[in-house]
Short mmCIF file of C-alpha atoms in Angstrom, two decimals:
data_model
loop_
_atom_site.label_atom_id
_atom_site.label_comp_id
_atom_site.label_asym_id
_atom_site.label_seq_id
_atom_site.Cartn_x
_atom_site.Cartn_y
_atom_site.Cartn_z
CA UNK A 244 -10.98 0.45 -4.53
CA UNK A 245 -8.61 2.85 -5.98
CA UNK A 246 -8.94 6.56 -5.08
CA UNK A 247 -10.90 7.11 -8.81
CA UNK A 248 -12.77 4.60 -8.18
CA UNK A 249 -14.09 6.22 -4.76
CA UNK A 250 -14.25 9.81 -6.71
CA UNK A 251 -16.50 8.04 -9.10
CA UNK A 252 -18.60 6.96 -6.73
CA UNK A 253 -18.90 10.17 -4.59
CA UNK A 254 -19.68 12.04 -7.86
CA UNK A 255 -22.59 9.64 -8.86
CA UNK A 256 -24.02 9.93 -5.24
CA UNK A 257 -23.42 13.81 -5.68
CA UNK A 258 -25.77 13.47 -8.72
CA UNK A 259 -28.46 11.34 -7.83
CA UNK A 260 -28.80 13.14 -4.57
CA UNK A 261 -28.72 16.61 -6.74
CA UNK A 262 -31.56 15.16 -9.15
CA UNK A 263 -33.51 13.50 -6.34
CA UNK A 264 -33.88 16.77 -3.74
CA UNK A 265 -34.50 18.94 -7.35
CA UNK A 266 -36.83 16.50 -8.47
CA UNK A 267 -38.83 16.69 -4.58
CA UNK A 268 -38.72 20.32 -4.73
CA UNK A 269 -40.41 20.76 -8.40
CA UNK A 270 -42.86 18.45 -7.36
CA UNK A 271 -43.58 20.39 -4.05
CA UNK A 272 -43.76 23.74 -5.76
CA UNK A 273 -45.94 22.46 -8.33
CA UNK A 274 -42.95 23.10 -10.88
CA UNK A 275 -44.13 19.06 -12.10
CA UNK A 276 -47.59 18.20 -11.65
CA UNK A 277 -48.38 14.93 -10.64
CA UNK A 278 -51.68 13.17 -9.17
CA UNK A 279 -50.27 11.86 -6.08
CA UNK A 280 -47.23 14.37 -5.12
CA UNK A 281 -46.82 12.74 -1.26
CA UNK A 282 -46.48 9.41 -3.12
CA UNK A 283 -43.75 10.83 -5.42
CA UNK A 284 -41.77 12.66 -2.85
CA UNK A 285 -41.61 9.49 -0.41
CA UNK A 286 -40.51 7.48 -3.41
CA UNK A 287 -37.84 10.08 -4.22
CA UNK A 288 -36.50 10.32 -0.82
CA UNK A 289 -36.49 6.43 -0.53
CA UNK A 290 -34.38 6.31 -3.60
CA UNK A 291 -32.34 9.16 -1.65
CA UNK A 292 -31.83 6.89 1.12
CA UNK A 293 -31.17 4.41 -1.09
CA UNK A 294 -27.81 5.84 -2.71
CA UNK A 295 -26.64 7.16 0.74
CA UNK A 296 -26.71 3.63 2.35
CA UNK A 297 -24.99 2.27 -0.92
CA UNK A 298 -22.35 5.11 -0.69
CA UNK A 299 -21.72 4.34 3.25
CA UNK A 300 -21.34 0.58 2.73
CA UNK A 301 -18.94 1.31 0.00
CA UNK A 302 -16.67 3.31 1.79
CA UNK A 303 -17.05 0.65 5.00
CA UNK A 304 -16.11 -1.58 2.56
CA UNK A 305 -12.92 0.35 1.68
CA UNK A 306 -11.78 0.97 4.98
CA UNK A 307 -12.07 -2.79 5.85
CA UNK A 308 -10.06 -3.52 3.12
CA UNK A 309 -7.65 -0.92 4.24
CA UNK A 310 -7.38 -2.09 7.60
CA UNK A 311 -7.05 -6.12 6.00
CA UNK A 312 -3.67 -4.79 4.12
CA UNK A 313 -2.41 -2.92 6.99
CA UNK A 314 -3.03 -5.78 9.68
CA UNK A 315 -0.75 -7.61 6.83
CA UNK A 316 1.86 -5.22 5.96
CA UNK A 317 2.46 -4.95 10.00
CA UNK A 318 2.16 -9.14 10.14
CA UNK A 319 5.14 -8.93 6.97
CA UNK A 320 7.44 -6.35 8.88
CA UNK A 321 7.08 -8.58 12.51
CA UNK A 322 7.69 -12.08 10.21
CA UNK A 323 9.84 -11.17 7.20
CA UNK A 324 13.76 -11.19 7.37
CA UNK A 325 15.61 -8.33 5.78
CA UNK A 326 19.26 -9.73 4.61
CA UNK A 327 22.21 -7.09 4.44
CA UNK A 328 25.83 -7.98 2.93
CA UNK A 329 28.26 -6.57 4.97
CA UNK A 330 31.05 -7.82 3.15
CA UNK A 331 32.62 -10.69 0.79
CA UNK A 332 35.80 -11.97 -0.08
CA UNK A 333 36.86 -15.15 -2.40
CA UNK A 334 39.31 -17.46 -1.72
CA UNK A 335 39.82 -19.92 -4.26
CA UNK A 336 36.28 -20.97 -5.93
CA UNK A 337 35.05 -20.77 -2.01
CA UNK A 338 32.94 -17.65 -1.69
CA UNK A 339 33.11 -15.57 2.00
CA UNK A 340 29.63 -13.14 2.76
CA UNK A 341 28.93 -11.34 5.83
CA UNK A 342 25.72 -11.26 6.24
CA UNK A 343 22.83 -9.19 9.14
CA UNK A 344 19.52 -10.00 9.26
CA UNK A 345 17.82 -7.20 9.82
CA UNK A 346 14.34 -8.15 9.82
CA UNK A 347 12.39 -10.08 12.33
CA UNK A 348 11.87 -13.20 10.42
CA UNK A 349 14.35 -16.16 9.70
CA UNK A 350 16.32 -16.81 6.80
CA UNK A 351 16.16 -20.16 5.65
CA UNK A 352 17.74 -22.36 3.17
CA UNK A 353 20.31 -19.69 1.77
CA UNK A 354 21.91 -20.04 -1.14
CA UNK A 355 24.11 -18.42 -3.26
CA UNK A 356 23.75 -18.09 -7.17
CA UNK A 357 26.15 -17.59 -9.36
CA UNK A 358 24.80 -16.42 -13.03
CA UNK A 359 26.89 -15.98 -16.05
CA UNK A 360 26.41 -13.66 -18.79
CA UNK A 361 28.37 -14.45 -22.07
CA UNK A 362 27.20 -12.07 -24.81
CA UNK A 363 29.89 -12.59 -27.38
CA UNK A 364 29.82 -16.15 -26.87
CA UNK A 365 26.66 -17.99 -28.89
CA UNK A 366 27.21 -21.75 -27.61
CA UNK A 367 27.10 -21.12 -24.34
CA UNK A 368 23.44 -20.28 -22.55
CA UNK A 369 23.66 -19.73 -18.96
CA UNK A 370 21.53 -20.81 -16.17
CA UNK A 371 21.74 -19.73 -12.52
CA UNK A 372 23.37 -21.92 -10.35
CA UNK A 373 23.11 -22.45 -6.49
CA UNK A 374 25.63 -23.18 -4.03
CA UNK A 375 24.17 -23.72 -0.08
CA UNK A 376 25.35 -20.69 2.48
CA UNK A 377 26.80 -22.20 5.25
CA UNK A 378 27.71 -20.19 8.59
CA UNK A 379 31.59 -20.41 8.89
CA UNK A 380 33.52 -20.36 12.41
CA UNK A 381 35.84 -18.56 12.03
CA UNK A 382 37.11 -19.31 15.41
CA UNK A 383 37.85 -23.01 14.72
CA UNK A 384 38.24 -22.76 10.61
CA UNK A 385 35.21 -25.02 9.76
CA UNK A 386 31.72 -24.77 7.81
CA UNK A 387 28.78 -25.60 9.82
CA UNK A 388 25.45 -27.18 8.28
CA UNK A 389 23.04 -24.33 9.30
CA UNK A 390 22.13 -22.30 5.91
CA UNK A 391 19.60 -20.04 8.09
CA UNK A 392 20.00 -16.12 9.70
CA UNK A 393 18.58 -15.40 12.66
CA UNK A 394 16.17 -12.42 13.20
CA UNK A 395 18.15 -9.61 14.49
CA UNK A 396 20.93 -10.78 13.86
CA UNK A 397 24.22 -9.23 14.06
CA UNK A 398 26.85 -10.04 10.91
CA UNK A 399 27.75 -13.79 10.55
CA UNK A 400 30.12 -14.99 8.08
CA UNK A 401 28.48 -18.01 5.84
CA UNK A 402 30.64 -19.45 2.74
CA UNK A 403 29.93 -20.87 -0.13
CA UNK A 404 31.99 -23.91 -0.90
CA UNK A 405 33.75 -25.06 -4.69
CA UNK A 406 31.02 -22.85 -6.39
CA UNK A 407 29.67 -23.94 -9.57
CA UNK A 408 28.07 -22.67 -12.73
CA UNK A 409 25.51 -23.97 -14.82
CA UNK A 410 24.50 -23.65 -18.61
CA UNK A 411 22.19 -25.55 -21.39
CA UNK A 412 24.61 -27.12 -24.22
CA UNK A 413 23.61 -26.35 -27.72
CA UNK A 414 20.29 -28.56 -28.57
CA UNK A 415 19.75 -29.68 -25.11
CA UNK A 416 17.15 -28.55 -22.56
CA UNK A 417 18.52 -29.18 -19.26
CA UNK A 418 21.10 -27.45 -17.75
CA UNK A 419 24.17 -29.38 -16.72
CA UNK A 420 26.34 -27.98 -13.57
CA UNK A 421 30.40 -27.19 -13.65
CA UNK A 422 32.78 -26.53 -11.25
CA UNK A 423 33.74 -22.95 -11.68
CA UNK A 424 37.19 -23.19 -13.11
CA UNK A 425 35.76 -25.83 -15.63
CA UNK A 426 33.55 -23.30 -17.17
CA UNK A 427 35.92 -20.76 -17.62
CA UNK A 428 38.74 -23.15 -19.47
CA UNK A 429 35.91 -24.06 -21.81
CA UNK A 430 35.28 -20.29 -22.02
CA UNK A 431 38.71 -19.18 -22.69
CA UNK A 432 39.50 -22.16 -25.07
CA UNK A 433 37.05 -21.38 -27.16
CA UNK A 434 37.88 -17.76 -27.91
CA UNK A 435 37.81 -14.25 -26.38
CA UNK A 436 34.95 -11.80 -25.17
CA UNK A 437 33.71 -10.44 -22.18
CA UNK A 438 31.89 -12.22 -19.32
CA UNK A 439 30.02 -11.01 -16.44
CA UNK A 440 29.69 -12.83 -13.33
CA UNK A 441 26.83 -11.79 -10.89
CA UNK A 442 26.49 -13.48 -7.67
CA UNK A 443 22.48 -13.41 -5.95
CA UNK A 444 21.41 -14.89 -1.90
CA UNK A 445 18.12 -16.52 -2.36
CA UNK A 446 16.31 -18.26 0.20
CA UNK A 447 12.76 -18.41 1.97
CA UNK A 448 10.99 -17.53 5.16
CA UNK A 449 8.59 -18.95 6.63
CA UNK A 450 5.59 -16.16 6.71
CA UNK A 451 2.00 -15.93 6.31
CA UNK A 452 2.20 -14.98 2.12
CA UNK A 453 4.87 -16.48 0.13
CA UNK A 454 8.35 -14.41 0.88
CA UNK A 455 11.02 -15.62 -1.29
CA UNK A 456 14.44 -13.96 -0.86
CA UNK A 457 16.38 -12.70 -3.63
CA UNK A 458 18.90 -9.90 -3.40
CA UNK A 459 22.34 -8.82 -5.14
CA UNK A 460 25.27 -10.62 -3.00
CA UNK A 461 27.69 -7.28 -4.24
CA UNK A 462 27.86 -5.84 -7.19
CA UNK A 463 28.70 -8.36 -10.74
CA UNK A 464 31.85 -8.35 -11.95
CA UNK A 465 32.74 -7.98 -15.75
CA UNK A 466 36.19 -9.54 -17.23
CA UNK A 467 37.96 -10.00 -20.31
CA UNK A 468 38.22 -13.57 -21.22
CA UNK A 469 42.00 -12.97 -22.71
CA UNK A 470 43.30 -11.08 -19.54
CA UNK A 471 42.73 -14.00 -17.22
CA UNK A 472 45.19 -16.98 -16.37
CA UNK A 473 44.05 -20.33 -18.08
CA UNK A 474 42.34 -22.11 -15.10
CA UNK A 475 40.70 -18.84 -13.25
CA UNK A 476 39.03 -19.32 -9.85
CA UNK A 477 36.26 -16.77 -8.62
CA UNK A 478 38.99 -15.42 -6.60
CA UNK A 479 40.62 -14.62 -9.77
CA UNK A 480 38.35 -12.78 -11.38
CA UNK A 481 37.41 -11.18 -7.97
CA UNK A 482 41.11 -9.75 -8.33
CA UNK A 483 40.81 -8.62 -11.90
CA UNK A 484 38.19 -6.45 -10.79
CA UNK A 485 40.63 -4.86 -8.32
CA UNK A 486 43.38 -3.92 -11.02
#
């Protein structure tokens, strides 16, 4: 029950209990005559009664309710992760994120999306495409298979290896994937423009209500089609970025 929802209710009560009391006081003063004005007052007070209990078990009702989402908001805080990027860096079509969980919850199943946006370019219609988030050792120089964060967890680095891209050709329905560099010869061969490349972590926890994680991995990067060399990596147009 929103709050005028509950105003609408306490200005009904405020009514009937105004017309009820006025209506027992005219008949006790004799202001309306009636046959049987003991009869007529108890019925007006029960109908008194009546609204007040109606008016306390709504507002029970609303503080249950409130005390329901609360219990569940503090349930999401102590179950949900909260993913930070501390940094990236590309090396190749290999993808490099530092990432902090925050939150209290574990990260599973992270992945890393790569979604292309190609407005001067008519045959090609992107779709996202996901690449697993592997934690990286950096000690020994090798990817491990665990795509999950750990709650309160301090930066760990997690790649994403030979990234890809994904699109719908012209007439189809489903998407086909492409290595990264792929894409972007097919791009560049057929003609100029501007593309924008916007990398997202998605992932799940496991939580009472559905929690599904989606948040910006950095900010996207926009590029000129003609300014890049003829097989670009993600690393590449990383670097354009930085000129």
């Amino acid at each position: 029950m929103n709050s005028n929802t509950r105003l609408g209710w306490l200005i009904a009560y405020i009514i009937v209990a105004v017309s009820l009391i006025g209506g027992m006081i005219a008949v006790n003063t004799g202001s309306i005559t009636v046959q049987r004005p003991i009869s007529v007052t108890t019925t007006l007070l029960s109908a008194l009664l009546t609204a007040t209990v109606i008016l306390l078990t709504q507002q029970q009702v609303e503080l249950s309710r409130r005390q329901v989402e609360m219990e569940k908001r503090l349930m999401q805080f102590e179950t949900e992760p909260s993913i930070e990027v501390v940094d990236r860096w590309f090396e190749d079509d290999d993808v490099y994120l530092k990432l902090a969980n925050y939150g209290h919850g574990v990260a599973q199943d992270l992945k890393l999306n790569c979604i292309l946006e190609c407005p001067e370019t008519d045959w090609f219609q992107p779709e996202a495409s996901q690449t697993p988030l592997r934690r990286y050792d950096s000690t020994e120089k090798r990817v491990l298979e665990d795509t999950s964060a750990r709650p309160q967890e301090e930066p760990v680095t997690f790649v994403a290896k030979n990234i890809t891209t994904a699109r719908v050709p012209k007439g189809e329905t489903e998407p086909i994937t492409e290595e990264f560099q792929t894409c972007f010869r097919s791009l560049i061969s057929n003609g100029g423009g501007s593309v924008t490349v916007e990398y997202r972590i998605t992932g799940n926890a496991n939580v009472i209500d559905d929690f599904d994680i989606d948040r910006a991995a950095g900010d996207s990067m926009t590029v000129e089609l003609t300014d890049l060399p003829d097989s670009p990596t993600a690393e590449s147009v990383y670097r354009y970025q930085l000129n």
